[in-house]
């Protein structure tokens, strides 16, 4: 389990339920009460790895901005899937070498847990309940792993019943952990998809620090599926390295011999994409990584990706394998251009809503009604 | 503790950096390499005399090849094709161009092969001086631009019938097929 070195609590938030839950789980850690603008005032230590150090400082604070946002993957020129994100946690206890948070949250001195989850639920209810004709997909795995801290903060107990009671929205909990115990006692009514980001063990073991092993993630997926949840898989980032094809094919095979494909809500693929400044950070923090050695080129959206012909080959190879293992599962690509969709699927979606509908419709129409 | 040799090398590298106005970041990156690799690059730069931008490309590519192939920079520099590029006759600029071309080929083997293949199929189109094909940078995207340069209707007619012929005999199809082949 994640063990921070220190707990910081914004003054006035000491009695928040999430704070109390965490203090019970980590009774021996030093606790500091700080003012709400602590982050701005915190002088940066000139340590060698301030981003890594920030991960080990757990800060409970109120979210004062809006929780609900559109996924940043909706970039002009790329096919979007109309995904919404909410963040109850900002920063991640895990430390994947390719993670965009190294750039996006570079100056954050802590791992933040927001104490006002009730505000988040109110905000979602306002949007979702007022548009009952619309179908939504909302995920919590953008700025952190959705479940890695769940044993500590227990957010799943707030989120799962809330979404289980709504017919027009799917919650996605995206993780690289095996922290699923809290989920097993909750009823999701088919409205919660627990999904795993997967890479072959050769990558998971060397590039995804602090995550559960591939085997553990897969075991957790099976247990969650057996408990009645829909599950999903994200092969994102898809990484090109000398043995990628055999390794990914073996990974896919292992997945679909372990879980029941009928209970899989979706599978996505997304090529490794790195901004120039993220490449710099990776060079500094993970100088030995071979990730930057793939045949990546700078694309129109300012990110480096494996050059198009090669990544199309990768998508085609894996999607063809997936289709042979589990032909009916909805599949999509993340942050890809219409020409790449055209080459891989033989068609590009007419609009964002087409992709969104292909993912929500099969999953919401089969959900059992709330009791 | 640094040996006398290492100290001497560090001074030579620092002097080079000063002469070429290298940024502190670039110099620090070079100096973070193992000393044998620092020396091997220094020796190459004696010939090439690159400034900041070219040097950054070299640092990127050497580090990336080293990580991928699990080799030291010094070992990479021993490769025959790099040695012969370094021995290219001509100006310093010619040498630099030759070394960077070879190094890019080692760094991006499939992309450079694709470039060569595209070059071959475009050559086989044989559009003469009137027709030109251009491709998006690094072949990202799906648009191929065909440009015809003509001075009168007669030339235009000739150019169009030449294009039609290339369409009919499959040579244009070969261009599009090649774009997807890696």
XYZ file of C-alpha atoms in Angstrom:
553
model
C 0.000 0.000 0.000
C 1.046 3.596 -0.687
C 2.881 5.109 2.289
C 3.445 8.841 2.237
C 6.170 10.388 4.380
C 3.933 13.142 5.706
C 0.257 14.152 5.866
C -0.816 17.753 5.386
C -4.359 18.904 6.084
C -5.837 22.216 5.049
C -7.064 24.086 8.116
C -10.797 23.526 8.523
C -10.793 20.155 6.706
C -9.585 18.086 9.642
C -12.991 16.486 10.195
C -13.747 15.630 6.585
C -14.674 11.933 6.373
C -11.872 11.175 3.927
C -9.304 12.712 6.262
C -10.589 10.718 9.181
C -10.500 7.495 7.174
C -6.897 8.117 6.116
C -5.731 9.053 9.626
C -7.073 5.771 10.966
C -5.154 3.870 8.293
C -1.911 5.820 8.791
C -1.822 6.563 12.522
C 1.937 6.869 12.890
C 2.665 9.471 10.213
C 3.509 13.094 11.048
C 0.538 15.405 10.430
C 0.722 19.138 9.706
C -2.209 21.542 9.541
C -1.549 24.084 6.820
C -3.302 27.080 5.322
C -5.222 26.712 2.084
C -2.561 28.504 0.068
C 0.165 26.268 1.416
C 1.003 25.018 -2.037
C 1.791 28.481 -3.358
C 3.882 29.320 -0.320
C 5.700 26.044 -0.168
C 9.298 26.790 -1.058
C 10.534 24.189 -3.470
C 13.287 22.111 -2.115
C 16.096 22.035 -4.617
C 16.144 18.254 -4.313
C 17.120 16.053 -7.197
C 13.582 14.863 -7.918
C 10.960 17.294 -6.581
C 8.180 15.669 -8.592
C 8.949 12.272 -7.074
C 9.161 13.839 -3.599
C 5.766 15.510 -4.094
C 4.155 12.118 -4.597
C 5.115 11.115 -1.074
C 3.529 14.151 0.566
C -0.215 13.566 1.044
C -2.230 16.783 1.135
C -5.944 16.902 2.000
C -7.549 20.041 0.644
C -10.797 21.404 -0.778
C -11.312 21.604 -4.510
C -12.469 25.133 -5.222
C -12.608 24.867 -9.003
C -15.133 22.810 -10.946
C -14.657 19.068 -10.809
C -16.245 18.112 -14.107
C -14.183 18.740 -17.235
C -13.947 17.558 -20.783
C -11.141 15.106 -21.405
C -8.120 16.958 -22.821
C -7.815 14.341 -25.538
C -10.450 16.349 -27.385
C -7.762 18.198 -29.351
C -8.562 19.731 -32.757
C -7.560 17.365 -35.542
C -7.980 14.254 -33.412
C -11.002 11.989 -33.140
C -12.618 12.545 -29.752
C -14.859 10.202 -27.756
C -16.665 12.842 -25.683
C -15.315 11.626 -22.398
C -15.752 13.621 -19.217
C -13.320 13.559 -16.338
C -13.489 14.340 -12.638
C -10.583 14.302 -10.243
C -10.934 13.565 -6.561
C -7.195 13.057 -6.418
C -4.555 15.079 -8.210
C -1.219 13.317 -8.696
C -0.551 9.630 -8.557
C 1.216 7.362 -6.095
C 2.554 5.345 -9.015
C 5.423 6.604 -11.135
C 5.290 5.415 -14.741
C 8.267 6.634 -16.732
C 6.057 7.888 -19.578
C 3.411 9.592 -17.410
C 2.242 13.014 -18.605
C 1.747 14.152 -14.999
C 5.523 14.630 -14.782
C 5.006 17.622 -17.037
C 1.396 18.534 -16.264
C 1.855 18.572 -12.484
C 5.571 19.315 -12.520
C 5.304 22.062 -9.912
C 2.942 20.325 -7.546
C 4.592 19.808 -4.188
C 2.151 17.108 -3.071
C -0.337 14.436 -3.924
C -3.673 16.152 -3.345
C -6.819 14.445 -2.129
C -9.931 16.588 -2.279
C -12.105 16.564 0.809
C -15.372 17.723 -0.770
C -16.504 14.666 -2.711
C -20.118 15.682 -1.961
C -19.606 18.769 -4.131
C -18.353 16.566 -6.926
C -21.431 14.365 -6.746
C -23.721 17.434 -6.708
C -21.973 18.812 -9.754
C -22.331 15.570 -11.693
C -25.989 15.218 -10.662
C -26.710 18.707 -11.967
C -25.357 17.835 -15.391
C -26.478 14.244 -15.713
C -29.936 14.417 -14.139
C -30.931 17.497 -16.084
C -30.268 15.772 -19.400
C -31.794 12.321 -18.960
C -31.908 11.817 -22.745
C -28.110 12.066 -22.990
C -25.685 9.300 -22.159
C -22.436 10.146 -20.414
C -19.136 8.481 -19.687
C -17.233 9.949 -16.786
C -13.846 8.797 -15.550
C -11.743 9.509 -12.489
C -8.452 8.209 -13.855
C -7.042 11.279 -15.566
C -4.955 12.983 -12.871
C -4.461 9.915 -10.718
C -4.994 6.205 -10.626
C -8.687 5.686 -9.792
C -8.149 2.926 -7.247
C -4.551 2.929 -6.013
C -5.474 4.926 -2.900
C -8.933 3.477 -2.403
C -7.936 1.427 0.645
C -6.866 4.713 2.221
C -9.493 7.196 1.064
C -12.440 4.918 0.225
C -13.916 7.138 -2.513
C -15.418 4.120 -4.267
C -18.018 3.888 -1.485
C -19.279 7.365 -2.474
C -18.980 6.994 -6.221
C -20.298 3.517 -6.989
C -23.763 3.850 -5.341
C -24.192 7.315 -6.870
C -23.575 6.071 -10.415
C -25.378 2.767 -9.854
C -28.550 4.757 -9.241
C -28.406 6.597 -12.596
C -29.506 5.188 -15.919
C -27.749 7.547 -18.301
C -24.192 7.561 -17.104
C -21.262 5.178 -16.847
C -18.479 5.706 -14.357
C -15.079 4.450 -15.374
C -12.516 3.668 -12.695
C -9.186 3.361 -14.482
C -6.301 1.701 -12.675
C -2.967 -0.063 -12.780
C -3.495 -1.397 -9.272
C -5.164 -4.411 -7.741
C -6.891 -2.363 -5.010
C -10.374 -3.665 -5.596
C -11.470 -4.946 -2.193
C -13.826 -2.041 -1.483
C -15.570 -2.577 -4.813
C -16.436 -6.174 -4.086
C -19.070 -5.267 -1.503
C -20.758 -2.577 -3.628
C -23.523 -3.042 -6.194
C -22.826 -1.296 -9.512
C -25.972 -2.230 -11.489
C -23.804 -2.356 -14.586
C -23.124 1.374 -14.450
C -19.502 1.176 -13.320
C -16.707 0.008 -15.591
C -13.479 -0.877 -13.854
C -10.719 -0.729 -16.414
C -7.054 -1.613 -16.452
C -4.267 0.028 -18.374
C -2.116 -2.788 -19.634
C 1.278 -3.166 -21.201
C 3.183 -6.415 -21.669
C 5.011 -7.548 -18.506
C 8.338 -6.593 -20.122
C 7.185 -2.950 -20.060
C 5.073 -3.049 -16.894
C 7.983 -4.450 -14.870
C 10.525 -1.899 -16.057
C 8.616 1.304 -16.814
C 5.600 1.348 -14.464
C 7.050 1.880 -10.998
C 4.759 1.244 -8.060
C 2.036 -0.448 -10.090
C 0.630 -3.941 -9.648
C 2.228 -6.550 -11.881
C 0.424 -7.588 -15.050
C -0.586 -10.887 -13.419
C -2.022 -9.098 -10.366
C -3.972 -6.644 -12.521
C -5.444 -9.505 -14.472
C -6.422 -11.420 -11.342
C -8.066 -8.274 -9.991
C -9.972 -7.815 -13.265
C -11.347 -11.314 -13.021
C -12.432 -10.844 -9.412
C -14.161 -7.554 -10.179
C -15.910 -9.089 -13.153
C -17.071 -11.983 -11.024
C -18.462 -9.426 -8.564
C -20.745 -8.064 -11.292
C -18.808 -5.127 -12.663
C -18.186 -4.431 -16.293
C -14.505 -4.218 -17.047
C -12.399 -2.537 -19.701
C -8.832 -2.549 -20.933
C -6.638 0.218 -22.263
C -3.557 -0.665 -24.245
C -2.406 2.878 -23.869
C 0.364 3.769 -24.240
C 1.076 1.307 -26.969
C 4.834 1.089 -26.982
C 6.973 0.085 -29.909
C 10.057 -1.914 -28.987
C 11.893 -4.823 -30.622
C 9.515 -7.575 -29.465
C 6.307 -5.551 -29.303
C 4.182 -7.681 -31.575
C 4.717 -11.041 -29.899
C 4.541 -9.521 -26.406
C 1.313 -7.597 -27.003
C -0.297 -10.575 -28.718
C 0.572 -12.782 -25.791
C -0.797 -10.132 -23.427
C -4.098 -9.978 -25.297
C -4.331 -13.734 -25.302
C -3.754 -13.911 -21.562
C -6.397 -11.262 -20.947
C -9.077 -13.046 -22.894
C -8.325 -16.447 -21.500
C -8.695 -14.960 -18.003
C -11.795 -12.769 -18.246
C -15.148 -13.300 -19.917
C -15.213 -11.148 -23.089
C -18.991 -10.746 -22.747
C -18.477 -8.587 -19.682
C -15.898 -6.309 -21.281
C -17.332 -2.841 -21.931
C -14.551 -1.590 -24.203
C -10.941 -1.887 -25.197
C -8.890 1.089 -26.315
C -5.545 1.496 -27.993
C -3.430 4.634 -27.985
C 0.073 5.150 -29.219
C 2.702 6.502 -26.835
C 2.600 10.279 -27.176
C 5.052 12.677 -25.628
C 5.375 16.432 -25.743
C 8.920 17.715 -26.282
C 9.088 18.924 -22.680
C 7.853 15.593 -21.346
C 10.664 13.931 -23.312
C 13.103 16.205 -21.502
C 11.660 15.296 -18.108
C 11.796 11.583 -18.935
C 15.433 11.909 -19.982
C 16.202 13.480 -16.618
C 14.132 11.216 -14.373
C 14.578 7.923 -16.258
C 17.840 8.244 -18.197
C 18.081 4.519 -18.907
C 14.629 4.100 -20.396
C 14.474 2.801 -23.959
C 11.031 4.435 -24.409
C 12.444 7.448 -26.204
C 14.261 5.204 -28.659
C 11.212 4.179 -30.648
C 10.825 5.610 -34.128
C 8.833 8.621 -32.986
C 8.222 11.789 -34.956
C 6.724 15.146 -34.089
C 3.033 15.249 -35.071
C 0.759 18.200 -35.875
C -0.593 18.400 -32.320
C 2.933 18.988 -30.996
C 3.382 15.462 -29.627
C 5.900 12.832 -30.581
C 4.403 9.534 -31.702
C 5.626 6.410 -33.461
C 5.549 7.376 -37.156
C 2.198 6.796 -38.750
C 2.850 3.754 -40.955
C 4.360 1.862 -38.042
C 1.664 2.745 -35.538
C -1.042 1.850 -38.063
C 0.688 -1.497 -38.398
C 0.647 -1.881 -34.608
C -3.032 -0.974 -34.315
C -3.994 -3.292 -37.168
C -2.049 -6.190 -35.742
C -3.518 -5.890 -32.239
C -7.068 -5.067 -33.270
C -7.073 -8.003 -35.657
C -5.892 -10.245 -32.818
C -8.518 -8.762 -30.504
C -11.231 -9.371 -33.091
C -10.262 -13.004 -33.307
C -10.356 -13.382 -29.526
C -13.413 -11.252 -28.756
C -15.148 -9.976 -31.888
C -18.025 -8.056 -30.334
C -16.195 -5.768 -27.901
C -16.372 -2.035 -28.730
C -12.898 -0.827 -29.667
C -11.600 2.694 -30.058
C -8.357 4.585 -30.362
C -7.345 7.452 -28.141
C -5.921 10.705 -29.540
C -5.691 9.551 -33.115
C -6.366 11.340 -36.362
C -9.204 10.590 -38.775
C -6.726 9.295 -41.413
C -5.421 6.740 -38.914
C -8.983 5.658 -38.024
C -9.651 5.300 -41.729
C -6.595 3.120 -42.239
C -7.194 0.968 -39.174
C -10.975 0.546 -39.175
C -11.711 1.325 -42.818
C -13.859 4.273 -41.700
C -13.476 7.450 -39.708
C -16.293 8.458 -37.358
C -18.571 11.153 -38.738
C -18.496 13.076 -35.479
C -17.454 12.754 -31.843
C -20.907 11.562 -30.880
C -20.512 8.477 -33.087
C -17.573 7.224 -31.027
C -19.254 8.115 -27.735
C -22.459 6.332 -28.761
C -20.581 3.191 -29.790
C -19.228 2.989 -26.240
C -22.199 4.074 -24.121
C -25.085 2.488 -25.987
C -24.148 -1.202 -25.716
C -23.154 -0.723 -22.102
C -26.011 1.356 -20.755
C -28.813 -0.490 -22.516
C -27.793 -3.779 -20.905
C -27.400 -2.405 -17.394
C -29.827 -3.781 -14.892
C -32.172 -1.149 -13.413
C -31.460 0.240 -9.987
C -33.363 -1.492 -7.222
C 38.777 11.295 -7.892
C 39.302 12.325 -11.509
C 42.570 11.247 -13.110
C 44.816 13.719 -14.865
C 43.595 12.414 -18.214
C 39.984 12.922 -17.221
C 40.705 16.413 -15.979
C 42.418 17.229 -19.248
C 39.476 15.913 -21.196
C 37.000 17.878 -19.098
C 38.994 21.025 -19.822
C 39.065 20.328 -23.555
C 35.305 19.743 -23.597
C 34.690 22.921 -21.608
C 36.912 24.857 -24.021
C 34.988 23.447 -26.981
C 31.712 24.433 -25.311
C 32.972 27.943 -24.780
C 34.215 28.279 -28.331
C 30.895 27.049 -29.745
C 28.749 28.976 -27.264
C 27.026 25.802 -26.082
C 24.330 26.197 -23.454
C 24.999 25.032 -19.917
C 22.304 22.362 -20.296
C 23.865 20.877 -23.404
C 27.319 20.863 -21.865
C 26.006 19.289 -18.655
C 24.263 16.606 -20.668
C 27.447 15.749 -22.538
C 29.458 15.750 -19.321
C 26.967 13.400 -17.688
C 28.036 10.641 -20.102
C 30.644 8.077 -19.066
C 34.103 9.496 -19.701
C 34.897 7.117 -22.595
C 31.698 8.207 -24.353
C 32.479 11.875 -23.703
C 35.879 11.352 -25.267
C 34.486 9.468 -28.279
C 32.045 12.278 -29.037
C 34.742 14.885 -28.512
C 36.892 13.114 -31.045
C 34.025 13.130 -33.573
C 33.393 16.813 -32.932
C 37.007 17.629 -33.687
C 36.079 16.805 -37.277
C 32.545 18.132 -37.358
C 32.844 21.259 -35.227
C 29.073 21.396 -34.570
C 27.294 24.102 -32.690
C 24.412 23.844 -30.274
C 21.612 22.656 -32.561
C 23.468 19.934 -34.417
C 25.056 18.793 -31.183
C 21.653 18.457 -29.527
C 20.522 16.209 -32.379
C 23.656 14.106 -31.956
C 23.186 13.845 -28.189
C 19.529 12.811 -28.637
C 20.274 10.212 -31.268
C 23.337 8.732 -29.564
C 21.509 8.441 -26.232
C 18.465 6.905 -27.860
C 20.451 4.400 -29.920
C 22.530 3.519 -26.863
C 19.399 2.837 -24.797
C 17.748 0.817 -27.553
C 20.787 -1.260 -28.544
C 22.255 -1.450 -25.031
C 25.593 -0.171 -26.314
C 27.896 2.626 -25.312
C 28.261 5.692 -27.502
C 31.912 4.793 -28.003
C 30.866 1.399 -29.403
C 28.256 2.963 -31.669
C 30.877 5.300 -33.032
C 32.983 2.286 -33.991
C 30.351 1.177 -36.520
C 31.747 0.905 -40.005
C 29.100 3.083 -41.656
C 29.750 5.890 -39.163
C 33.474 5.632 -39.617
C 33.181 5.898 -43.378
C 30.767 8.842 -43.055
C 33.329 10.533 -40.864
C 35.943 9.935 -43.542
C 33.813 11.595 -46.219
C 36.013 13.845 -48.306
C 35.015 17.451 -48.613
C 34.150 20.244 -46.298
C 33.305 20.068 -42.615
C 29.688 20.659 -43.653
C 29.789 17.634 -46.007
C 31.166 15.451 -43.202
C 28.518 16.647 -40.779
C 25.773 15.975 -43.285
C 27.121 12.484 -44.002
C 27.444 11.607 -40.313
C 23.987 12.902 -39.471
C 22.452 11.012 -42.399
C 24.026 7.747 -41.280
C 23.224 8.335 -37.637
C 19.582 9.157 -38.440
C 19.413 5.937 -40.455
C 20.649 3.963 -37.452
C 18.240 5.819 -35.173
C 15.201 5.542 -37.489
C 15.792 2.389 -39.548
C 12.209 1.825 -40.662
C 11.326 5.437 -41.289
C 14.424 5.990 -43.424
C 13.701 2.740 -45.297
C 10.193 4.047 -45.976
C 11.683 7.300 -47.264
C 13.977 5.355 -49.596
C 11.129 3.172 -50.831
C 8.942 6.206 -51.485
C 11.811 7.816 -53.324
C 12.066 4.703 -55.523
C 8.355 4.506 -56.375
C 8.182 8.232 -57.106
C 11.190 7.847 -59.356
C 9.437 4.971 -61.108
C 6.470 7.274 -61.805
C 8.786 9.174 -64.094
C 6.726 12.372 -64.198
C 9.521 14.389 -65.714
C 9.741 18.064 -65.052
C 6.022 18.796 -65.201
C 4.836 16.640 -62.293
C 5.880 16.590 -58.693
C 4.648 14.631 -55.692
C 4.949 15.873 -52.150
C 4.180 14.153 -48.895
C 3.338 15.335 -45.413
C 6.268 15.699 -43.052
C 7.420 12.263 -41.834
C 4.423 10.819 -43.722
C 1.969 11.842 -40.991
C -1.494 12.110 -42.540
C -2.952 10.704 -45.723
C -2.575 13.473 -48.261
C -0.275 13.268 -51.236
C -0.014 16.488 -53.197
C 0.411 16.217 -56.943
C 1.677 19.401 -58.563
C 1.702 19.945 -62.306
C 3.685 22.805 -63.749
C 2.719 23.653 -67.310
C 3.016 26.601 -69.644
C 0.114 25.961 -72.009
C -2.877 23.748 -72.711
C -0.844 21.357 -74.767
C 1.573 20.711 -71.897
C -1.353 20.305 -69.548
C -2.936 17.734 -71.835
C 0.308 15.803 -72.024
C 0.774 15.928 -68.281
C -2.771 14.731 -67.629
C -2.508 11.866 -70.067
C 0.793 10.882 -68.465
C -0.927 10.867 -65.067
C -3.799 8.800 -66.470
C -1.329 6.297 -67.845
C 0.396 5.992 -64.460
C -2.979 5.483 -62.835
C -3.887 2.778 -65.330
C -0.644 0.863 -65.028
C -0.814 0.856 -61.207
C 2.260 2.980 -60.547
C 0.234 5.551 -58.597
C -1.383 2.793 -56.557
C 2.128 1.603 -55.712
C 2.888 5.015 -54.196
C -0.107 4.812 -51.851
C 0.593 1.168 -50.993
C 4.191 1.971 -50.138
C 3.097 4.621 -47.647
C 1.586 1.855 -45.514
C 4.434 -0.622 -45.799
C 6.827 -0.935 -42.876
